[in-house]
Amino acid sequence: SLADIGAKQFPFIPARYLLLDRYDSLQKIAKVDEKLRIVHGSKDNLVPIALGKELYNAANEPKEFITLEGVGHNDVSLDAIADNIIGFTNAR
């Protein structure tokens, strides 16, 4: 959730209490009933990979978790993951 990210990035600020909209990803992902692939960079400093794995664990099957080694939050190359995305969407 956005509150979880805020708490990780700014532990000295009570972000949970300041946010009007919670963006509760864990609650929403439990309602997804489609094939799901979560892709997360191993060096993501904005959204820690532990939160990505928590989201994955809350999701229904079928699901996959892909870790992009050495990749951060905004430095992923579309060329590097294009085949992965195309393969996933074509397999549906």
Short mmCIF file of C-alpha atoms in Angstrom, two decimals:
data_model
loop_
_atom_site.label_atom_id
_atom_site.label_comp_id
_atom_site.label_asym_id
_atom_site.label_seq_id
_atom_site.Cartn_x
_atom_site.Cartn_y
_atom_site.Cartn_z
CA SER A 1 0.00 0.00 0.00
CA LEU A 2 1.02 3.59 -0.34
CA ALA A 3 1.14 3.83 3.44
CA ASP A 4 3.61 0.92 3.59
CA ILE A 5 5.87 2.60 1.04
CA GLY A 6 5.69 5.88 2.95
CA ALA A 7 6.56 4.11 6.19
CA LYS A 8 9.62 2.48 4.58
CA GLN A 9 10.85 5.65 2.88
CA PHE A 10 10.15 8.05 5.76
CA PRO A 11 10.02 6.05 9.01
CA PHE A 12 10.12 9.23 11.09
CA ILE A 13 6.86 10.56 9.57
CA PRO A 14 3.52 8.95 10.50
CA ALA A 15 2.55 8.56 6.81
CA ARG A 16 -0.20 6.07 7.66
CA TYR A 17 -2.14 8.75 9.46
CA LEU A 18 -1.56 11.51 6.92
CA LEU A 19 -2.82 9.72 3.81
CA LEU A 20 -6.46 10.17 2.92
CA ASP A 21 -6.45 7.43 0.28
CA ARG A 22 -4.86 4.16 1.41
CA TYR A 23 -4.36 2.54 -2.02
CA ASP A 24 -4.65 -0.82 -0.26
CA SER A 25 -2.97 -3.07 -2.82
CA LEU A 26 -3.26 -6.19 -0.66
CA GLN A 27 -7.02 -5.83 -0.41
CA LYS A 28 -7.39 -5.15 -4.13
CA ILE A 29 -5.09 -7.92 -5.35
CA ALA A 30 -7.16 -10.51 -3.49
CA LYS A 31 -10.04 -9.66 -5.87
CA VAL A 32 -8.03 -10.30 -9.06
CA ASP A 33 -9.07 -13.56 -10.68
CA GLU A 34 -6.89 -13.41 -13.77
CA LYS A 35 -3.44 -14.82 -14.48
CA LEU A 36 -0.98 -12.46 -12.80
CA ARG A 37 2.69 -11.71 -13.22
CA ILE A 38 4.41 -9.35 -10.80
CA VAL A 39 7.75 -8.01 -12.02
CA HIS A 40 10.04 -6.36 -9.47
CA GLY A 41 13.57 -5.01 -9.57
CA SER A 42 15.97 -6.43 -6.99
CA LYS A 43 17.44 -2.97 -6.35
CA ASP A 44 14.16 -1.03 -6.18
CA ASN A 45 14.74 1.67 -3.55
CA LEU A 46 11.25 3.15 -3.83
CA VAL A 47 9.14 0.01 -3.40
CA PRO A 48 11.18 -2.60 -1.51
CA ILE A 49 11.10 -6.06 -3.06
CA ALA A 50 9.70 -7.40 0.22
CA LEU A 51 6.51 -5.41 -0.45
CA GLY A 52 6.33 -6.86 -3.96
CA LYS A 53 6.62 -10.36 -2.52
CA GLU A 54 3.97 -9.57 0.07
CA LEU A 55 1.65 -8.50 -2.75
CA TYR A 56 2.46 -11.70 -4.64
CA ASN A 57 1.70 -13.82 -1.58
CA ALA A 58 -1.71 -12.15 -1.21
CA ALA A 59 -2.64 -12.82 -4.85
CA ASN A 60 -4.70 -15.74 -6.09
CA GLU A 61 -3.35 -18.41 -8.42
CA PRO A 62 -2.32 -18.54 -11.19
CA LYS A 63 0.52 -16.14 -10.49
CA GLU A 64 4.24 -15.61 -11.07
CA PHE A 65 6.86 -13.42 -9.44
CA ILE A 66 9.73 -12.29 -11.67
CA THR A 67 12.78 -10.61 -10.13
CA LEU A 68 14.82 -8.37 -12.42
CA GLU A 69 18.31 -8.65 -10.95
CA GLY A 70 20.20 -5.38 -10.58
CA VAL A 71 17.21 -3.28 -11.64
CA GLY A 72 15.78 -0.39 -9.63
CA HIS A 73 12.38 1.28 -9.76
CA ASN A 74 12.72 3.53 -12.81
CA ASP A 75 15.70 2.12 -14.67
CA VAL A 76 14.16 -0.93 -16.34
CA SER A 77 14.73 -1.13 -20.07
CA LEU A 78 11.67 -2.08 -22.10
CA ASP A 79 13.98 -3.91 -24.49
CA ALA A 80 15.18 -6.07 -21.59
CA ILE A 81 11.69 -7.26 -20.64
CA ALA A 82 9.73 -6.96 -23.91
CA ASP A 83 9.98 -10.68 -24.75
CA ASN A 84 8.88 -11.56 -21.23
CA ILE A 85 5.81 -9.31 -21.49
CA ILE A 86 4.90 -10.49 -24.99
CA GLY A 87 5.25 -14.13 -23.96
CA PHE A 88 3.01 -13.58 -20.95
CA THR A 89 0.27 -11.78 -22.87
CA ASN A 90 0.33 -14.25 -25.77
CA ALA A 91 0.02 -17.21 -23.38
CA ARG A 92 -3.35 -15.99 -22.14
#
